[in-house]
Tab-separated table of C-alpha atoms in Angstrom:
chain	number	residue	atom	x	y	z
A	1	MET	CA	-35.234	10.997	-57.992
A	2	ALA	CA	-35.610	11.160	-61.774
A	3	LEU	CA	-39.327	11.793	-61.218
A	4	TYR	CA	-38.643	15.106	-59.489
A	5	ARG	CA	-36.382	16.260	-62.325
A	6	ASN	CA	-39.037	15.611	-64.950
A	7	ARG	CA	-39.808	18.802	-66.886
A	8	THR	CA	-43.538	18.110	-67.018
A	9	LEU	CA	-43.768	17.680	-63.253
A	10	LEU	CA	-41.614	20.754	-62.601
A	11	ALA	CA	-43.787	22.821	-64.956
A	12	LEU	CA	-46.924	21.682	-63.120
A	13	ALA	CA	-45.254	22.489	-59.789
A	14	PHE	CA	-44.408	25.966	-61.089
A	15	PHE	CA	-48.086	26.463	-61.916
A	16	GLN	CA	-49.032	25.353	-58.398
A	17	VAL	CA	-46.672	27.941	-56.935
A	18	CYS	CA	-48.094	30.674	-59.187
A	19	ALA	CA	-51.649	29.669	-58.227
A	20	GLY	CA	-50.986	29.762	-54.482
A	21	LEU	CA	-48.791	32.844	-54.299
A	22	ILE	CA	-51.777	35.241	-54.393
A	23	GLU	CA	-54.759	33.358	-52.970
A	24	VAL	CA	-58.234	34.913	-52.929
A	25	GLU	CA	-60.179	32.624	-50.607
A	26	SER	CA	-63.875	32.878	-49.775
A	27	ILE	CA	-63.393	35.427	-46.984
A	28	LEU	CA	-61.395	37.788	-49.205
A	29	PHE	CA	-63.771	37.272	-52.114
A	30	GLY	CA	-66.622	38.271	-49.823
A	31	ALA	CA	-64.768	41.459	-48.927
A	32	PHE	CA	-64.218	42.166	-52.634
A	33	MET	CA	-67.903	41.668	-53.466
A	34	SER	CA	-68.911	43.800	-50.491
A	35	SER	CA	-66.739	46.628	-51.813
A	36	LEU	CA	-68.828	46.525	-55.000
A	37	GLY	CA	-72.103	46.782	-53.080
A	38	ALA	CA	-73.087	43.113	-52.846
A	39	THR	CA	-75.264	42.285	-49.840
A	40	PRO	CA	-74.847	39.048	-47.833
A	41	ASP	CA	-77.772	37.362	-49.571
A	42	THR	CA	-76.358	38.410	-52.936
A	43	LEU	CA	-72.984	36.945	-52.018
A	44	GLY	CA	-74.653	33.704	-50.945
A	45	PHE	CA	-76.459	33.476	-54.274
A	46	VAL	CA	-73.237	34.072	-56.230
A	47	LEU	CA	-71.328	31.464	-54.215
A	48	GLY	CA	-74.151	28.939	-54.570
A	49	ALA	CA	-74.382	29.521	-58.306
A	50	GLY	CA	-70.613	29.120	-58.430
A	51	TYR	CA	-70.999	25.549	-57.151
A	52	ALA	CA	-73.394	24.799	-60.021
A	53	VAL	CA	-70.979	26.288	-62.552
A	54	GLY	CA	-68.184	24.233	-61.001
A	55	VAL	CA	-70.171	21.013	-61.435
A	56	LEU	CA	-70.745	21.896	-65.085
A	57	GLY	CA	-67.064	22.691	-65.554
A	58	SER	CA	-65.909	19.402	-64.055
A	59	ILE	CA	-68.191	17.299	-66.261
A	60	LEU	CA	-67.685	19.247	-69.502
A	61	GLY	CA	-63.969	19.573	-68.841
A	62	GLY	CA	-63.665	15.853	-68.248
A	63	ARG	CA	-65.588	15.089	-71.429
A	64	LEU	CA	-63.400	17.435	-73.482
A	65	VAL	CA	-60.264	15.783	-72.111
A	66	ASP	CA	-61.392	12.512	-73.694
A	67	ILE	CA	-62.285	14.194	-76.993
A	68	VAL	CA	-59.585	16.801	-77.701
A	69	GLY	CA	-56.870	15.814	-75.225
A	70	ALA	CA	-55.689	16.887	-71.787
A	71	ARG	CA	-53.120	19.447	-72.967
A	72	ILE	CA	-55.640	21.552	-74.890
A	73	VAL	CA	-58.172	21.498	-72.049
A	74	PHE	CA	-55.517	22.274	-69.439
A	75	LEU	CA	-54.074	25.273	-71.275
A	76	GLY	CA	-57.531	26.441	-72.347
A	77	SER	CA	-58.743	26.355	-68.746
A	78	ILE	CA	-55.798	28.472	-67.609
A	79	ALA	CA	-56.511	30.963	-70.404
A	80	LEU	CA	-60.154	31.187	-69.291
A	81	SER	CA	-59.011	31.767	-65.700
A	82	ILE	CA	-56.839	34.656	-66.876
A	83	VAL	CA	-59.799	36.231	-68.669
A	84	GLY	CA	-61.967	35.802	-65.569
A	85	LEU	CA	-59.326	37.432	-63.357
A	86	VAL	CA	-59.068	40.415	-65.701
A	87	VAL	CA	-62.869	40.752	-65.672
A	88	GLU	CA	-62.833	40.810	-61.869
A	89	ALA	CA	-59.946	43.296	-61.805
A	90	PHE	CA	-61.930	45.873	-63.769
A	91	SER	CA	-65.448	45.058	-62.536
A	92	PRO	CA	-67.540	48.214	-62.037
A	93	THR	CA	-70.354	46.280	-60.320
A	94	TRP	CA	-70.794	43.026	-58.441
A	95	ILE	CA	-72.726	41.609	-61.407
A	96	VAL	CA	-69.674	41.874	-63.664
A	97	ALA	CA	-67.493	40.490	-60.863
A	98	ALA	CA	-69.847	37.513	-60.572
A	99	VAL	CA	-69.405	36.791	-64.283
A	100	GLY	CA	-65.640	36.741	-63.789
A	101	PHE	CA	-66.072	34.488	-60.754
A	102	PHE	CA	-68.177	32.015	-62.740
A	103	MET	CA	-65.543	31.915	-65.484
A	104	ILE	CA	-62.877	31.132	-62.903
A	105	GLN	CA	-65.013	28.472	-61.199
A	106	PHE	CA	-65.698	26.760	-64.512
A	107	SER	CA	-62.052	26.830	-65.562
A	108	GLN	CA	-60.699	25.677	-62.200
A	109	MET	CA	-62.960	22.630	-62.158
A	110	SER	CA	-62.158	21.723	-65.778
A	111	LEU	CA	-58.467	21.927	-64.869
A	112	ARG	CA	-58.675	18.973	-62.506
A	113	PRO	CA	-59.544	16.132	-64.916
A	114	SER	CA	-57.071	17.446	-67.495
A	115	ALA	CA	-54.277	17.710	-64.912
A	116	LEU	CA	-54.908	14.178	-63.655
A	117	ARG	CA	-54.900	12.834	-67.215
A	118	ILE	CA	-51.547	14.540	-67.872
A	119	ILE	CA	-50.104	13.046	-64.683
A	120	ALA	CA	-51.533	9.596	-65.451
A	121	GLU	CA	-49.945	9.606	-68.910
A	122	ALA	CA	-46.591	10.974	-67.766
A	123	PHE	CA	-46.232	8.992	-64.514
A	124	PRO	CA	-48.451	5.877	-64.712
A	125	ASP	CA	-46.528	4.031	-61.993
A	126	SER	CA	-45.937	6.959	-59.635
A	127	MET	CA	-49.094	9.057	-59.725
A	128	GLY	CA	-49.223	9.298	-55.936
A	129	ALA	CA	-45.684	10.625	-55.614
A	130	ALA	CA	-46.293	13.132	-58.415
A	131	LEU	CA	-49.571	14.370	-56.910
A	132	GLY	CA	-48.041	14.570	-53.441
A	133	PHE	CA	-45.188	16.660	-54.808
A	134	LEU	CA	-47.663	19.038	-56.485
A	135	TYR	CA	-49.857	19.318	-53.371
A	136	THR	CA	-46.747	20.164	-51.347
A	137	ALA	CA	-45.616	22.786	-53.863
A	138	TYR	CA	-48.989	24.518	-53.610
A	139	SER	CA	-49.394	24.337	-49.845
A	140	GLY	CA	-45.861	25.626	-49.317
A	141	VAL	CA	-46.829	29.042	-50.710
A	142	ALA	CA	-50.600	28.984	-50.095
A	143	VAL	CA	-50.037	29.438	-46.365
A	144	ALA	CA	-48.997	33.031	-47.053
A	145	GLY	CA	-51.072	33.486	-50.235
A	146	PRO	CA	-54.140	35.051	-48.570
A	147	LEU	CA	-51.917	37.380	-46.540
A	148	LEU	CA	-50.257	38.702	-49.698
A	149	ALA	CA	-53.643	39.126	-51.382
A	150	GLY	CA	-54.997	41.028	-48.370
A	151	TRP	CA	-51.914	43.258	-48.246
A	152	LEU	CA	-52.213	44.090	-51.956
A	153	ALA	CA	-55.932	44.836	-51.612
A	154	GLN	CA	-55.373	47.141	-48.651
A	155	HIS	CA	-52.480	49.104	-50.132
A	156	TYR	CA	-53.087	48.992	-53.897
A	157	GLY	CA	-56.726	47.991	-54.399
A	158	TRP	CA	-58.491	44.899	-55.624
A	159	ASN	CA	-57.478	45.405	-59.234
A	160	ALA	CA	-53.848	44.895	-58.158
A	161	VAL	CA	-54.817	41.587	-56.552
A	162	PHE	CA	-56.557	40.165	-59.594
A	163	MET	CA	-54.143	41.586	-62.168
A	164	GLY	CA	-51.229	40.264	-60.117
A	165	LYS	CA	-52.794	36.806	-60.059
A	166	ALA	CA	-53.591	37.040	-63.786
A	167	GLY	CA	-49.949	37.911	-64.468
A	168	LEU	CA	-48.770	34.870	-62.525
A	169	TYR	CA	-51.194	32.654	-64.436
A	170	LEU	CA	-49.988	34.102	-67.740
A	171	LEU	CA	-46.375	33.375	-66.817
A	172	ALA	CA	-47.312	29.820	-65.864
A	173	PHE	CA	-49.261	29.442	-69.128
A	174	PHE	CA	-46.157	30.053	-71.249
A	175	VAL	CA	-44.051	27.685	-69.141
A	176	LEU	CA	-46.692	24.950	-69.335
A	177	ALA	CA	-47.138	25.438	-73.085
A	178	MET	CA	-43.448	24.630	-73.530
A	179	PHE	CA	-43.231	21.580	-71.288
A	180	ILE	CA	-46.644	19.858	-71.179
A	181	PRO	CA	-46.602	16.950	-73.655
A	182	THR	CA	-49.299	16.496	-76.249
A	183	GLY	CA	-50.207	13.093	-74.802
A	184	GLY	CA	-51.332	9.963	-76.529
A	185	LYS	CA	-53.319	9.879	-79.738
A	186	LEU	CA	-57.059	9.989	-79.334
A	187	ALA	CA	-57.833	7.720	-82.275
A	188	SER	CA	-58.764	5.006	-79.787
A	189	LEU	CA	-61.921	6.907	-78.848
A	190	THR	CA	-64.483	4.780	-80.659
A	191	GLN	CA	-68.227	4.434	-80.672
A	192	GLY	CA	-67.771	1.166	-78.823
A	193	GLU	CA	-66.274	2.728	-75.675
A	194	ASN	CA	-66.473	6.258	-74.396
A	195	LEU	CA	-68.129	8.167	-77.226
A	196	ARG	CA	-71.254	6.053	-76.919
A	197	GLY	CA	-72.712	8.411	-74.321
A	198	TRP	CA	-72.191	10.665	-71.346
A	199	MET	CA	-73.435	7.992	-68.976
A	200	SER	CA	-70.991	5.288	-70.110
A	201	VAL	CA	-68.924	5.528	-66.917
A	202	PHE	CA	-71.979	4.572	-64.846
A	203	ARG	CA	-71.893	1.102	-66.369
A	204	ARG	CA	-68.879	0.407	-64.152
A	205	MET	CA	-70.130	-0.471	-60.681
A	206	PRO	CA	-66.803	0.267	-58.904
A	207	LEU	CA	-66.931	3.820	-60.251
A	208	VAL	CA	-70.564	4.254	-59.206
A	209	MET	CA	-69.714	3.189	-55.647
A	210	LEU	CA	-66.725	5.532	-55.704
A	211	TYR	CA	-68.941	8.465	-56.738
A	212	VAL	CA	-71.413	7.689	-53.953
A	213	ALA	CA	-68.584	7.562	-51.414
A	214	ALA	CA	-67.191	10.868	-52.709
A	215	PHE	CA	-70.607	12.541	-52.453
A	216	ILE	CA	-71.165	11.271	-48.906
A	217	GLY	CA	-67.695	12.332	-47.771
A	218	ALA	CA	-68.170	15.813	-49.218
A	219	PHE	CA	-71.684	16.113	-47.774
A	220	PHE	CA	-70.502	15.407	-44.224
A	221	SER	CA	-67.517	17.735	-44.482
A	222	TYR	CA	-69.746	20.530	-43.141
A	223	ALA	CA	-68.499	20.083	-39.567
A	224	SER	CA	-65.411	22.280	-39.838
A	225	SER	CA	-67.409	25.145	-41.402
A	226	PHE	CA	-69.239	25.815	-38.133
A	227	LEU	CA	-66.384	25.654	-35.635
A	228	SER	CA	-66.828	29.364	-34.931
A	229	TYR	CA	-70.149	28.501	-33.229
A	230	ASP	CA	-68.599	25.934	-30.889
A	231	PRO	CA	-68.880	27.364	-27.326
A	232	ARG	CA	-65.588	25.706	-26.341
A	233	LEU	CA	-63.770	28.053	-28.723
A	234	SER	CA	-65.649	31.176	-27.564
A	235	ALA	CA	-65.626	32.498	-31.144
A	236	SER	CA	-62.055	33.681	-30.567
A	237	PRO	CA	-60.507	34.752	-33.917
A	238	LEU	CA	-57.065	33.686	-32.745
A	239	ALA	CA	-58.273	30.280	-31.557
A	240	LEU	CA	-60.174	29.737	-34.806
A	241	ALA	CA	-57.241	30.842	-36.972
A	242	VAL	CA	-55.228	27.903	-35.675
A	243	PHE	CA	-57.495	25.395	-37.458
A	244	PRO	CA	-56.690	26.391	-41.079
A	245	SER	CA	-53.044	26.689	-40.089
A	246	ILE	CA	-53.149	23.108	-38.810
A	247	PHE	CA	-54.701	21.925	-42.062
A	248	ASN	CA	-52.187	23.779	-44.255
A	249	LEU	CA	-49.302	22.461	-42.190
A	250	SER	CA	-50.696	18.933	-42.397
A	251	GLN	CA	-51.007	19.231	-46.153
A	252	LEU	CA	-47.456	20.501	-46.426
A	253	VAL	CA	-46.051	17.658	-44.329
A	254	SER	CA	-48.201	14.644	-45.243
A	255	SER	CA	-49.269	15.047	-48.906
A	256	TRP	CA	-46.023	13.851	-50.406
A	257	PRO	CA	-45.485	10.875	-48.033
A	258	SER	CA	-49.106	9.782	-48.556
A	259	GLY	CA	-48.631	9.770	-52.314
A	260	VAL	CA	-45.376	7.819	-52.148
A	261	LEU	CA	-46.979	5.319	-49.759
A	262	GLY	CA	-49.925	4.969	-52.126
A	263	ASP	CA	-47.581	4.059	-54.980
A	264	LYS	CA	-45.985	1.340	-52.857
A	265	ALA	CA	-48.819	-0.011	-50.694
A	266	GLY	CA	-51.811	0.781	-52.905
A	267	TYR	CA	-54.171	3.760	-53.130
A	268	TRP	CA	-57.108	1.826	-51.725
A	269	LYS	CA	-55.361	1.503	-48.365
A	270	ILE	CA	-54.619	5.235	-48.300
A	271	VAL	CA	-58.165	6.345	-49.176
A	272	LEU	CA	-59.910	3.778	-46.958
A	273	GLY	CA	-57.625	4.694	-44.074
A	274	GLY	CA	-58.337	8.378	-44.615
A	275	ALA	CA	-62.105	7.833	-44.361
A	276	VAL	CA	-61.769	5.916	-41.089
A	277	ILE	CA	-59.414	8.508	-39.605
A	278	MET	CA	-61.777	11.386	-40.448
A	279	GLY	CA	-64.765	9.521	-39.042
A	280	CYS	CA	-63.027	8.706	-35.756
A	281	ALA	CA	-61.813	12.293	-35.357
A	282	TRP	CA	-65.324	13.773	-35.573
A	283	LEU	CA	-66.856	11.030	-33.417
A	284	LEU	CA	-64.412	11.994	-30.647
A	285	PHE	CA	-64.750	15.747	-31.201
A	286	PRO	CA	-67.632	16.344	-28.721
A	287	ILE	CA	-65.631	14.856	-25.821
A	288	PRO	CA	-62.699	17.234	-25.024
A	289	SER	CA	-63.209	20.457	-23.124
A	290	GLU	CA	-59.649	21.728	-23.587
A	291	THR	CA	-58.865	23.557	-26.822
A	292	VAL	CA	-55.529	21.810	-27.259
A	293	PHE	CA	-57.262	18.433	-27.589
A	294	LEU	CA	-59.598	19.879	-30.212
A	295	TYR	CA	-56.522	20.956	-32.152
A	296	ILE	CA	-55.071	17.450	-31.889
A	297	LEU	CA	-58.291	15.890	-33.176
A	298	TYR	CA	-58.421	18.394	-36.024
A	299	LEU	CA	-54.830	17.489	-36.886
A	300	VAL	CA	-55.909	13.848	-37.081
A	301	PHE	CA	-58.871	14.817	-39.270
A	302	SER	CA	-56.620	16.903	-41.547
A	303	ILE	CA	-54.256	13.998	-42.153
A	304	GLY	CA	-57.217	11.760	-43.008
A	305	SER	CA	-58.620	14.406	-45.349
A	306	ILE	CA	-55.317	14.667	-47.207
A	307	MET	CA	-55.148	10.883	-47.543
A	308	SER	CA	-58.671	10.854	-48.988
A	309	ASN	CA	-57.633	13.262	-51.771
A	310	TYR	CA	-56.090	10.302	-53.561
A	311	ILE	CA	-59.583	9.096	-54.410
A	312	GLU	CA	-58.951	10.904	-57.709
A	313	VAL	CA	-56.203	8.405	-58.488
A	314	LEU	CA	-58.689	5.590	-57.907
A	315	ALA	CA	-61.110	7.217	-60.362
A	316	VAL	CA	-58.354	7.237	-62.983
A	317	LYS	CA	-57.346	3.640	-62.268
A	318	LEU	CA	-60.933	2.342	-62.373
A	319	SER	CA	-61.828	3.973	-65.695
A	320	PRO	CA	-60.814	2.999	-69.230
A	321	THR	CA	-58.000	5.063	-70.730
A	322	THR	CA	-60.403	6.654	-73.178
A	323	GLY	CA	-62.763	7.739	-70.396
A	324	GLN	CA	-60.434	8.955	-67.668
A	325	GLY	CA	-61.307	12.610	-68.111
A	326	LEU	CA	-65.052	12.075	-67.871
A	327	SER	CA	-64.582	9.706	-64.936
A	328	VAL	CA	-62.666	12.304	-62.914
A	329	GLY	CA	-65.114	14.996	-64.010
A	330	PHE	CA	-68.054	13.071	-62.560
A	331	LEU	CA	-66.084	12.429	-59.363
A	332	ASP	CA	-65.447	16.145	-58.858
A	333	ALA	CA	-69.063	16.929	-59.730
A	334	ALA	CA	-70.248	14.467	-57.068
A	335	ARG	CA	-67.993	16.097	-54.494
A	336	PHE	CA	-69.043	19.632	-55.439
A	337	MET	CA	-72.727	18.737	-55.135
A	338	GLY	CA	-71.976	17.121	-51.791
A	339	PHE	CA	-70.211	20.232	-50.533
A	340	SER	CA	-73.097	22.464	-51.608
A	341	LEU	CA	-75.901	20.394	-50.071
A	342	GLY	CA	-73.829	19.525	-47.008
A	343	GLU	CA	-73.256	23.154	-46.064
A	344	ILE	CA	-77.008	23.800	-46.148
A	345	PHE	CA	-77.772	20.667	-44.142
A	346	GLY	CA	-74.944	21.350	-41.687
A	347	GLY	CA	-76.184	24.857	-40.953
A	348	MET	CA	-79.690	23.638	-40.220
A	349	LEU	CA	-78.409	20.731	-38.132
A	350	TRP	CA	-76.185	22.993	-36.047
A	351	GLN	CA	-79.010	25.476	-35.552
A	352	TYR	CA	-81.594	22.966	-34.367
A	353	ALA	CA	-79.621	19.980	-32.993
A	354	GLY	CA	-76.463	21.566	-31.621
A	355	PRO	CA	-72.734	20.883	-32.038
A	356	SER	CA	-72.500	17.429	-30.464
A	357	VAL	CA	-75.095	15.892	-32.770
A	358	SER	CA	-73.483	17.649	-35.741
A	359	TYR	CA	-70.040	16.247	-34.952
A	360	LEU	CA	-71.338	12.734	-34.281
A	361	LEU	CA	-73.370	12.650	-37.477
A	362	ALA	CA	-70.367	13.888	-39.457
A	363	GLY	CA	-68.278	11.070	-37.996
A	364	LEU	CA	-70.906	8.476	-38.868
A	365	GLY	CA	-71.136	9.981	-42.348
A	366	TYR	CA	-67.446	9.339	-42.983
A	367	ILE	CA	-67.863	5.768	-41.756
A	368	LEU	CA	-70.699	5.395	-44.266
A	369	ALA	CA	-68.387	6.738	-46.971
A	370	TYR	CA	-65.877	4.071	-45.905
A	371	VAL	CA	-68.524	1.386	-46.448
A	372	PHE	CA	-69.145	2.531	-50.027
A	373	LEU	CA	-65.399	2.746	-50.659
A	374	LEU	CA	-65.110	-0.835	-49.452
A	375	LEU	CA	-67.951	-1.867	-51.777
A	376	SER	CA	-66.153	-0.135	-54.640
A	377	TYR	CA	-62.933	-1.956	-53.793
A	378	ARG	CA	-64.591	-5.376	-53.649
A	379	SER	CA	-66.518	-4.709	-56.847
A	380	SER	CA	-63.288	-3.741	-58.622
A	381	LYS	CA	-61.692	-7.018	-57.539
A	382	GLU	CA	-64.658	-9.049	-58.765
A	383	SER	CA	-64.707	-7.314	-62.151
């Protein structure tokens, strides 16, 4: 239990709570942009460009972690998020709001490699338990986060939403500045290892296979985005609202146990099992006609998805200490590119091939991701 009394972990958990308390998800962001006169095609362009900015943030953020240290990048990313939120709060046009959105996207993606480096340094033997605890802290408040954001927007305006979130981030910034350690010295970064070039991580075949698996898994995650077009759900808002609730509840209940199990049984078993579970869930999805069975299958998928999140731990474990930030940055970049291209492909597939083919192909895609994960595992054992 000493882990859960650690000041670094508690400070990170406090940040997770502050981040989830007022949550502006894609639907609410679309409403905000619409209020500033953005058309649907404009919104699509901004969101698509946001993916590109996120990829850049993950790679640059990861590189900076290895050069200047995780603490500086982590706190700097939070500071940039605060600036972006203030820009959005006082945006007179959608163009200015888009600039704030890009700042937030960049900072949020650069946060990830720095956070994982901090956790790896502070809890090298219990990364899974620490990550599970943080996921649970976030999901515990994020269930109601969009509701609070919507209530603030309706009664006090969008500037109250973004300034409220900026205030929470600022509070978390001061807490983190006090309790996040400086980390190890970076003198070990030599020309012979990570500073030799941006592509140094691609010399490690297990990491390359891991990136391919991450891209494939993200690419075939499109299936849940088009559930509203499934005739079995009749586009019912209430029936559709159950799906994100199932996922949030699954994250709340299973994140922590998955992390603890990963520490004891190995992260490979958790991530490989997650890929198989997700694949089987979508392969079976075309069969049921009753909504309740669709919910059960989505619950199974959600648990597998949460298990697969620990692929980030594998990226840390497979990389040299001096290249952990860049390694995680490339992993997140691969996933972000997969998400972006997968949504486009999924929309076209649903339009021209129908739901059954879309679900089946998504299931096969996760099985393919499992194959590359297995190749990564075997390659890591050989090397």
